[in-house]
Coordinates of C-alpha atoms and ligand atoms in Angstrom, one line a residue:
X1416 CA -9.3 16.2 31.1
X1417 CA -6.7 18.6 29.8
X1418 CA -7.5 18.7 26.2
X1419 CA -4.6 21.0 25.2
X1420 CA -1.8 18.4 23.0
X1421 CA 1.4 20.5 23.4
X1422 CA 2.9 17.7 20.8
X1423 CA 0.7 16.9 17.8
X1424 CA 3.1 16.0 15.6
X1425 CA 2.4 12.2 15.6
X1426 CA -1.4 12.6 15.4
X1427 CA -0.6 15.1 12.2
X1428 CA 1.5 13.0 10.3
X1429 CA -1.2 10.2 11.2
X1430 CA -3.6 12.1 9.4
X1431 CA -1.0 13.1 6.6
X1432 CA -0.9 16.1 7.5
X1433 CA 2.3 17.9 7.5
X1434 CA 4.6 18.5 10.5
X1435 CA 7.9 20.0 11.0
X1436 CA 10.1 16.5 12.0
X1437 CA 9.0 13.2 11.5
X1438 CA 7.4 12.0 15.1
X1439 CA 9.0 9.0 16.3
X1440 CA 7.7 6.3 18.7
X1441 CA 8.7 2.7 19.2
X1442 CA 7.4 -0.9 19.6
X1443 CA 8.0 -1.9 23.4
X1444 CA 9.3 1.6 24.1
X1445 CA 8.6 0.7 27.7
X1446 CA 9.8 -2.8 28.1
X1447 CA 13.2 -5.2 29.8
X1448 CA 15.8 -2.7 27.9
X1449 CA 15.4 -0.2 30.3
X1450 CA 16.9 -0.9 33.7
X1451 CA 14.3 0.9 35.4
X1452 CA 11.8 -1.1 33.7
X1453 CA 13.3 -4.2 35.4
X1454 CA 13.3 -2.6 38.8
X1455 CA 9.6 -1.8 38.5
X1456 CA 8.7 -5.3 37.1
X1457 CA 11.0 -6.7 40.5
X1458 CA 9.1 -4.2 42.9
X1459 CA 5.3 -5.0 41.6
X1460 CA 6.0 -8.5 41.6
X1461 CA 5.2 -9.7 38.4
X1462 CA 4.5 -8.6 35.1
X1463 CA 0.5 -8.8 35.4
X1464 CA 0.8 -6.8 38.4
X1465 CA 2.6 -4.3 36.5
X1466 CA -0.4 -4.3 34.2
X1467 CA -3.2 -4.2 36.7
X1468 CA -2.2 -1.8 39.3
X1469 CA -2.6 1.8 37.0
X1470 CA 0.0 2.9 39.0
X1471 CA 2.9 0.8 38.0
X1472 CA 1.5 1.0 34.4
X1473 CA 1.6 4.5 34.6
X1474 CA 5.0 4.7 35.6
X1475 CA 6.7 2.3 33.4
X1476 CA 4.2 3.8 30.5
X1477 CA 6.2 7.2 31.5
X1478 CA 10.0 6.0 31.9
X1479 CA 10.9 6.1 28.0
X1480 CA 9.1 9.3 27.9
X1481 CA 11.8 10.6 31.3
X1482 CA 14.8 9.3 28.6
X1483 CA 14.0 10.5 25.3
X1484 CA 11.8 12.8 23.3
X1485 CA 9.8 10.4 22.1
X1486 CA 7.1 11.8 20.3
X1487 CA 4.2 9.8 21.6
X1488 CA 3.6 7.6 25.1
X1489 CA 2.1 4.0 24.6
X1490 CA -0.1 2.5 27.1
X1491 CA 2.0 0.1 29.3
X1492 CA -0.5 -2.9 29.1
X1493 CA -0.2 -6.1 27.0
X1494 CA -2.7 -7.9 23.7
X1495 CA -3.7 -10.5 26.6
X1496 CA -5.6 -8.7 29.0
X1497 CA -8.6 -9.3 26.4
X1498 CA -8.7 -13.4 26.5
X1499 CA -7.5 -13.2 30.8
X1500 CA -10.5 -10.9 31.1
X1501 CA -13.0 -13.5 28.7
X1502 CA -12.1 -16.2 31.3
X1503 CA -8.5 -18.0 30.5
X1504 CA -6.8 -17.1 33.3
X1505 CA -3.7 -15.6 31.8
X1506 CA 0.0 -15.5 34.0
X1507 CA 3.6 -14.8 32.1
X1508 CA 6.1 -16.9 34.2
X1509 CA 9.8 -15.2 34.5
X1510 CA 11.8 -15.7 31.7
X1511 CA 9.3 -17.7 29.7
X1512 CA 6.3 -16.4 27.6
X1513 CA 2.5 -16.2 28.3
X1514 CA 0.3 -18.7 29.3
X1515 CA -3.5 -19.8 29.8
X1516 CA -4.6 -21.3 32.5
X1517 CA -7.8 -22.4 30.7
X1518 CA -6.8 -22.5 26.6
X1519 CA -9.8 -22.9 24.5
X1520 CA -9.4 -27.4 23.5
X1521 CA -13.2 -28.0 22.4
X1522 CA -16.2 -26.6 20.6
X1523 CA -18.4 -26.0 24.2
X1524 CA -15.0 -23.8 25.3
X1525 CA -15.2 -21.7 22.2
X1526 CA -18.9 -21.3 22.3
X1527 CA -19.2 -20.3 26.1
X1528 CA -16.8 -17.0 25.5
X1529 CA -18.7 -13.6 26.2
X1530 CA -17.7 -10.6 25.6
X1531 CA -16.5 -8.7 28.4
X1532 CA -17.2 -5.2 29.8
X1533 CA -14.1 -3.1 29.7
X1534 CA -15.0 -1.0 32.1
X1535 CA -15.4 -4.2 34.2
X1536 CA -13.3 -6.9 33.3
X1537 CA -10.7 -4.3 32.0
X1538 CA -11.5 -1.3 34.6
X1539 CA -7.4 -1.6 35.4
X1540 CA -6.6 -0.7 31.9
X1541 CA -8.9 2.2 31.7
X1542 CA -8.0 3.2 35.3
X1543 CA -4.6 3.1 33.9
X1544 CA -5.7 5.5 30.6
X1545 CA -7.2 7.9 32.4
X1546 CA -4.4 8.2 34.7
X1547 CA -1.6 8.3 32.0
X1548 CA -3.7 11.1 30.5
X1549 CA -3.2 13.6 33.8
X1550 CA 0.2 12.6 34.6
X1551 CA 1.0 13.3 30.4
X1552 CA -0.6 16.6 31.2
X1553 CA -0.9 17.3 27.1
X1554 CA 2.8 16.7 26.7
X1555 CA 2.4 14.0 24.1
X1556 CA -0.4 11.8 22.6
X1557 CA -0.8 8.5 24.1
X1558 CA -1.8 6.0 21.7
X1559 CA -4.0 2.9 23.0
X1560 CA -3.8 -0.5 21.5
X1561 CA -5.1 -4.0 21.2
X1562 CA -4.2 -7.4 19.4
X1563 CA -5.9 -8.5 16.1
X1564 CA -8.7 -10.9 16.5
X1565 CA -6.4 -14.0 14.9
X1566 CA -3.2 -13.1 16.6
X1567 CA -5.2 -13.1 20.5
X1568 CA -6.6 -16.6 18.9
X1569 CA -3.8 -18.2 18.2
X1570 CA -2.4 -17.5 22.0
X1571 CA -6.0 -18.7 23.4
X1572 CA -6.4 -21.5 21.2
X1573 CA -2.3 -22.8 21.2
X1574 CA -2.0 -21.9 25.3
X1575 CA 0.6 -19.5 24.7
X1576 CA 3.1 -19.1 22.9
X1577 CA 3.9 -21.7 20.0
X1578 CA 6.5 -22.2 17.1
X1579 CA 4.6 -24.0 14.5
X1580 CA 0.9 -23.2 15.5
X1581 CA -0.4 -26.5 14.8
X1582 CA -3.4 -26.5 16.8
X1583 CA -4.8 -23.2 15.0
X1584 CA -4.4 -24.1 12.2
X1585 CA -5.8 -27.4 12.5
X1586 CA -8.9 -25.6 13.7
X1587 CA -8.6 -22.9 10.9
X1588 CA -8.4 -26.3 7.9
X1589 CA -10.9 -28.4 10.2
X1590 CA -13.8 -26.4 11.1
X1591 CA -13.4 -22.9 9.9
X1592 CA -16.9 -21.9 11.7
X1593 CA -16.1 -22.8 15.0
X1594 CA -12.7 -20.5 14.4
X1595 CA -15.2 -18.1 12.4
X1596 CA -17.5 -17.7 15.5
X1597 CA -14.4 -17.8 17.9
X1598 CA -12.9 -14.8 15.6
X1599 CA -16.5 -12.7 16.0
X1600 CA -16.7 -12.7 19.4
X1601 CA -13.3 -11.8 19.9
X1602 CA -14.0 -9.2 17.2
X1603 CA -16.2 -7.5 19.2
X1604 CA -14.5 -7.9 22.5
X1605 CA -11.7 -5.7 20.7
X1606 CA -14.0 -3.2 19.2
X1607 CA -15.6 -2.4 22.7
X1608 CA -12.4 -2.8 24.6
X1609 CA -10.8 0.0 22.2
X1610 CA -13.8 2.1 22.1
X1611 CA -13.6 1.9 26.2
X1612 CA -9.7 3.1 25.8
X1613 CA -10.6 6.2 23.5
X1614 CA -13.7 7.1 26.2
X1615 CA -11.1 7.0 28.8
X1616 CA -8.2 9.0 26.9
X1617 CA -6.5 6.9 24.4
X1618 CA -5.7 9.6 21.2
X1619 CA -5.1 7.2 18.4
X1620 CA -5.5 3.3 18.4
X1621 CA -2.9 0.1 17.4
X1622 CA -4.0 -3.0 16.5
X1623 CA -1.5 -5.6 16.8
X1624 CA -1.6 -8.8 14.3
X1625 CA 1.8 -10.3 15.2
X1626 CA 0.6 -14.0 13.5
X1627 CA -1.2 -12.6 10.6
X1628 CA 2.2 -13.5 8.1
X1629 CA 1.9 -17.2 9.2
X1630 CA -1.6 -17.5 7.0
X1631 CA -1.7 -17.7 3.5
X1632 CA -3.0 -14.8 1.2
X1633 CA -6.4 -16.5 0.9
X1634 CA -6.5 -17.4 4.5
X1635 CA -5.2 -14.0 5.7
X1636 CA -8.1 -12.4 4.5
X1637 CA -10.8 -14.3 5.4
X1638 CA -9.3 -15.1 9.4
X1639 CA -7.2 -11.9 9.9
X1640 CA -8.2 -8.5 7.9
X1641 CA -11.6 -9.4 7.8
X1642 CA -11.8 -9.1 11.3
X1643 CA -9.7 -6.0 11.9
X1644 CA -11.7 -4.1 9.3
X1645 CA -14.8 -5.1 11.0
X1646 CA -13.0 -3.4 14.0
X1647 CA -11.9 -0.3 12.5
X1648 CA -15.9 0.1 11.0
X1649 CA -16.7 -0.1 14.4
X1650 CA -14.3 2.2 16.3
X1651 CA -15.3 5.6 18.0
X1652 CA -13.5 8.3 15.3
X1653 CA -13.6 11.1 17.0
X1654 CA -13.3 12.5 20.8
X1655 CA -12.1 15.7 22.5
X1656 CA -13.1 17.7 19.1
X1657 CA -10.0 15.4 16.8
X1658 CA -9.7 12.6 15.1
X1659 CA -8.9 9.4 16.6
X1660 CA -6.8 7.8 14.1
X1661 CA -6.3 4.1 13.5
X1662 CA -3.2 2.0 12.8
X1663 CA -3.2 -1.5 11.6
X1664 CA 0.2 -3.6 12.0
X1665 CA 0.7 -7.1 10.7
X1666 CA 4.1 -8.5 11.0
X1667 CA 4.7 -10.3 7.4
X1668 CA 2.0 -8.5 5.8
X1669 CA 4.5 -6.7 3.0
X1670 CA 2.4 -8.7 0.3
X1671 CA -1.0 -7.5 2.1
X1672 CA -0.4 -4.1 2.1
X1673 CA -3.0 -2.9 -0.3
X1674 CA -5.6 -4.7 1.2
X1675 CA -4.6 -3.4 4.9
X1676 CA -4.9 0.0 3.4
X1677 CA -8.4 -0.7 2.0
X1678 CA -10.1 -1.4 5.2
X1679 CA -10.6 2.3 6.3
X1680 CA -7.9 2.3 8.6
X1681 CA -5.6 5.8 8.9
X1682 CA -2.0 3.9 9.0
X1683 CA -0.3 1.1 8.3
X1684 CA 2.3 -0.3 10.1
X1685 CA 5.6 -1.5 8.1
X1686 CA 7.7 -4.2 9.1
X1687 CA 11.6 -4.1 7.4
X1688 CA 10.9 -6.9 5.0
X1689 CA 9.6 -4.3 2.7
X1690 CA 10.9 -1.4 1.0
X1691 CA 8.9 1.9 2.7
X1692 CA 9.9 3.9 -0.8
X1693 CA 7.9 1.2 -2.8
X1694 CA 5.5 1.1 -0.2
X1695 CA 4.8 4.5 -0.3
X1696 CA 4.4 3.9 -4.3
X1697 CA 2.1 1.6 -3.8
X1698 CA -0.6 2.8 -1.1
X1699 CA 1.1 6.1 0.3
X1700 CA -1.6 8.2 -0.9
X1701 CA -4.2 6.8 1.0
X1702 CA -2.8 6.3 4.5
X1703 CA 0.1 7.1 6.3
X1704 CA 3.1 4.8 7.1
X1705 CA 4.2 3.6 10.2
X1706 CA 7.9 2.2 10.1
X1707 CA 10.1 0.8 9.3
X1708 CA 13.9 0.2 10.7
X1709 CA 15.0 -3.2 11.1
X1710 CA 15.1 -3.4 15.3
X1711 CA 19.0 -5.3 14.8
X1712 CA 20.3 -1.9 14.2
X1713 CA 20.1 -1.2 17.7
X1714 CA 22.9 -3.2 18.1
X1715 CA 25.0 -1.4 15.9
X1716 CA 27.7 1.9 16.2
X1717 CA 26.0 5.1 17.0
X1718 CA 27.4 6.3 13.1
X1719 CA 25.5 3.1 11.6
X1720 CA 22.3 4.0 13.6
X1721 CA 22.2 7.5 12.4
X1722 CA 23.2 5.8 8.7
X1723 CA 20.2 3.4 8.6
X1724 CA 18.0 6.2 10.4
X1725 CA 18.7 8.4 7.0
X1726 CA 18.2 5.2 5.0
X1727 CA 14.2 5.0 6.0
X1728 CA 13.8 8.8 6.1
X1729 CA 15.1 9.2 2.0
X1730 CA 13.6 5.7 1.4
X1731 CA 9.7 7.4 2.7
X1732 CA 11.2 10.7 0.7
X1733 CA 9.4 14.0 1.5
X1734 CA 6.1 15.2 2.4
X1735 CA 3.2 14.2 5.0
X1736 CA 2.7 11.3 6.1
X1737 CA 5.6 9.2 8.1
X1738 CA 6.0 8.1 11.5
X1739 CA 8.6 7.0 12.4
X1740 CA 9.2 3.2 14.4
X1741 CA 11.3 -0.1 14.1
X1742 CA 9.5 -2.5 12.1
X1743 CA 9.5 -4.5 15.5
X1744 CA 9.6 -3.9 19.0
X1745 CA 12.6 -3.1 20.5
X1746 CA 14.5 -6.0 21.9
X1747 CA 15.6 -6.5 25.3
X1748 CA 19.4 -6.6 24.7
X1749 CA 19.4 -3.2 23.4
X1750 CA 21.6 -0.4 25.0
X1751 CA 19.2 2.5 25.8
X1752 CA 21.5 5.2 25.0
X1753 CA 21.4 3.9 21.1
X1754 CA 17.4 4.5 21.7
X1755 CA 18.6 7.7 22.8
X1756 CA 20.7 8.3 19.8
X1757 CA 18.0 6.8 17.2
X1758 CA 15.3 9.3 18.5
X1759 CA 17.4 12.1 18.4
X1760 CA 18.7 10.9 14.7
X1761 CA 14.7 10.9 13.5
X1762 CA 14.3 14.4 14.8
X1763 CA 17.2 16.1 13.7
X1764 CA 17.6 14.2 10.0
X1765 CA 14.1 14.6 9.4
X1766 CA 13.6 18.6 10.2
X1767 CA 17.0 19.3 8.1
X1768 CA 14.9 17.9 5.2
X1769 CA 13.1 20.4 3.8
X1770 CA 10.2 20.0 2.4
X1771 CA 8.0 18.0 4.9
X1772 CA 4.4 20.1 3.8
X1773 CA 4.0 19.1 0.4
X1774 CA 2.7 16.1 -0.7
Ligands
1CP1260 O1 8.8 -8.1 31.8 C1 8.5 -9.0 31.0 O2 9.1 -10.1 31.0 C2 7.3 -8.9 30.1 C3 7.7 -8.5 28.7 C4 6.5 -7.9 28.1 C5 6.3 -6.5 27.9 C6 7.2 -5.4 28.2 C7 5.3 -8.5 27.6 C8 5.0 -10.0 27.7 N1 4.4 -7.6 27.2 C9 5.0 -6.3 27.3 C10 4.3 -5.1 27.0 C11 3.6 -4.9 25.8 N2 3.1 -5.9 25.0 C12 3.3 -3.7 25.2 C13 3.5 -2.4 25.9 C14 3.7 -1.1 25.3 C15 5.0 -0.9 24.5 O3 5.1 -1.3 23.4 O4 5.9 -0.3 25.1 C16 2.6 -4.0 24.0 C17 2.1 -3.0 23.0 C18 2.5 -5.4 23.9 C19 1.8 -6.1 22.8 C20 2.0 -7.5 22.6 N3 2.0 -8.5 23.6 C21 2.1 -8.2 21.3 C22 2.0 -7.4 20.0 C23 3.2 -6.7 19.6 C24 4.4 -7.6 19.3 O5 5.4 -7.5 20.1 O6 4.3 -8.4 18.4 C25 2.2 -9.5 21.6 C26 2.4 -10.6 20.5 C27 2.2 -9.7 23.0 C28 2.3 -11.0 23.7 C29 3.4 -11.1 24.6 N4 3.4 -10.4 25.8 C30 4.6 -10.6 26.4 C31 5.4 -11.4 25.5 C32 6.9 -11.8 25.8 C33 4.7 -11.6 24.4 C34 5.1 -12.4 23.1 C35 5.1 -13.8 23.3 C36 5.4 -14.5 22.0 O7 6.5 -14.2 21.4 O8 4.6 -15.3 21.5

C-alpha cells in the first residue's frame, strides 16, 4: 500500500493539529446530485449492486473527488450493509427507502443474530477499501464509516425506514434487555466491521447515529452513546505509523455534545441546529469539530453560499481544529456547480485567515 498522504490536511485538523486551510468534505459527497452518479446507479443496476461490486463503489467513491478538491474521499458504501450481512436481507427499491426482507418482530429473532465476519459477510466493502486506497494513490485520505448501534436498530427493528418509530421505541419502554442485548451484538458487529475497514485502508472512521435526537437525554445515553463509546474503546488507533482518528455524528445531539466528547472519540460531528462558536466554547478543546452549514444553502446564490461559508468559518474562529461539512448530507436537488463553489469558498476563505496554528 502506498503509505505516502500527499493531503493531510483533514487527518491534521482531526487531530487539532494546525493546517494551512480548513479541509472540507461532505455528507453524501458521492450520491443522486451528481449526474454521473445516476448513470452509474442505471448501469450497475441497483443501488446494492453499486455497493457490492468494489468496482462501481470505487468509481462513484472517486466522481466528487474528479469535480472538486475535496479534501477527503468517503467510502461509497451505505450504514446497512451491517444488518444485510447479520441475515435481513436488505434491498432499496427505486425511489423509495431501504427495506428488510427479514425485520427483527420477536425475541427468538433478536436472539439468533451473530456477529458477522467482515472479511466474509462484508469481503465487498473491504474489497472495495483496499481498492479505493490504490486508485487514491495517497491523493487524499479516505475516511471509512459505519452506523451507530441504535440508528442500524431502529432500521432492523422498524423494517426500514419509519416517521414515528413506534415499534423501537415500544421495544426500548417494554423490554429494554432484549433492545440492550440487540444493541451489544450490533455493538460489536460495528467494532469489528470498522476495525476490518482500517486493516484494509480506511484512514479515519465515522460513525453515523442519524436517530440518536429522537431519544430523550436519559434514553440517549443509555441506548445510543453508550454503545458508540463501547465502539470507539474498541477501535484499532493506529495503522500505517498515524493515527486513525474517530468521528462521532448524532443528528439532534446539540444538547449531547459534552457527553459525545467524553467518550474518547477525536471529533464530533455538528449538525446546524447549534451554534459551532458556542460549541467550540463548550468542548473545543478536547476534540475537534466537524460541521456545520445548514445543507439548504445549496440552494441558494453562489454570493449567499460564499456568505454563509464565512458565517461557519468566523463562527469556529481561528486555530486548529475544524473540518469543514454540511451539518447534513447533501441533498439530491442540489446543483453540483454550487458544491463546486462551496468547496472552493472553504479553501480560499479559510487560508486568507490568518492565524490557523495557534490554538
Ligand atoms: O441511489 C440511491 O437512490 C441511493 C441513495 C443512497 C446513497 C447515495 C443511499 C440509500 N445510501 C447512499 C450512500 C451512503 N449512505 C453513504 C456514502 C458515502 C457518502 O456520504 O457519499 C453514506 C455515508 C451513507 C450513510 C447512511 N445510510 C446513513 C447515515 C447518514 C445519514 O445520511 O444520515 C443512513 C441513515 C443511511 C440509510 C439510507 N441509505 C439510503 C437512504 C435513502 C437512507 C436513508 C433512509 C431514511 O431516511 O431513513
Amino acid at each position: 500500500m502506498n503509505a505516502t498522504l500527499h493531503n493531510d490536511r483533514l487527518l491534521r485538523a482531526l487531530l487539532r493539529q494546525p493546517v494551512d486551510a480548513t479541509p472540507v468534505w461532505l455528507m453524501r459527497q458521492a450520491g443522486r446530485y451528481l449526474p454521473e452518479y445516476r448513470a452509474a446507479r442505471a448501469r450497475a443496476g441497483s443501488f446494492m449492486a453499486l455497493c457490492q461490486t468494489p468496482e462501481w463503489a470505487c468509481e462513484v467513491t472517486l466522481q466528487p473527488l474528479a469535480r472538486f478538491p475535496l479534501d477527503a474521499a468517503i467510502l461509497f458504501s451505505d450504514i446497512l450493509t451491517v444488518p444485510d450481512a447479520m441475515g435481513l436481507g436488505l434491498t432499496f427499491s427505486d425511489g423509495e427507502g431501504p427495506q428488510f426482507a427479514r425485520p427483527l418482530r420477536s425475541a427468538a429473532d433478536i436472539a439468533r443474530l451473530a456477529v458477522p465476519d467482515p472479511e466474509a459477510a462484508l469481503r465487498y466493502v473491504m474489497d472495495a477499501v483496499r481498492l479505493i486506497r490504490r486508485e487514491l494513490a495517497g491523493r487524499v485520505p479516505l475516511i471509512g464509516f459505519a452506523g451507530s448501534p441504535w440508528t442500524l436498530a431502529t432500521y432492523m427493528v422498524e423494517g426500514g425506514s419509519s416517521k414515528d418509530y413506534h415499534r423501537i421505541k415500544g421495544l426500548l419502554y417494554d423490554q429494554p434487555g432484549l433492545l440492550h442485548r440487540l444493541l451489544e451484538v450490533t455493538a460489536q458487529a460495528v467494532t469489528l466491521y470498522l476495525n476490518a475497514q482500517i486493516a484494509a485502508g480506511a484512514q479515519a472512521v465515522m460513525i453515523f447515529d442519524t436517530w440518536g435526537g429522537i431519544l430523550t437525554p436519559r434514553a440517549y445515553r443509555e441506548f445510543s452513546l453508550r454503545y458508540m463509546a463501547q465502539i470507539v474503546a474498541g477501535l484499532t488507533r493506529e495503522a500505517e505509523n498515524r493515527a486513525v482518528p474517530v468521528i462521532l455524528f448524532t443528528k439532534g445531539g446539540g444538547a449531547w455534545l459534552e457527553a459525545i466528547a467524553a467518550t474518547g472519540c477525536d471529533a464530533v460531528g455538528v449538525d446546524w441546529t447549534v451554534d459551532l462558536g458556542e460549541v467550540r466554547r463548550r468542548i473545543g478543546t478536547q476534540v475537534a469539530l466537524q460541521g456545520n452549514l445548514d445543507p439548504a444553502v445549496l440552494y441558494a446564490a453562489p454570493e449567499r453560499i460564499r456568505e454563509q461559508v464565512a458565517q461557519v468559518l468566523a463562527d469556529f474562529g481561528t486555530g486548529p481544529g475544524h473540518v469543514f461539512n454540511l451539518g447534513h448530507g447533501v441533498q439530491p436537488g442540489v446543483d453540483p456547480e454550487r458544491v463546486g463553489t462551496l468547496v472552493a469558498a472553504v479553501h480560499e476563505l479559510s487560508a486568507s485567515q490568518p492565524p490557523h496554528g495557534d490554538a
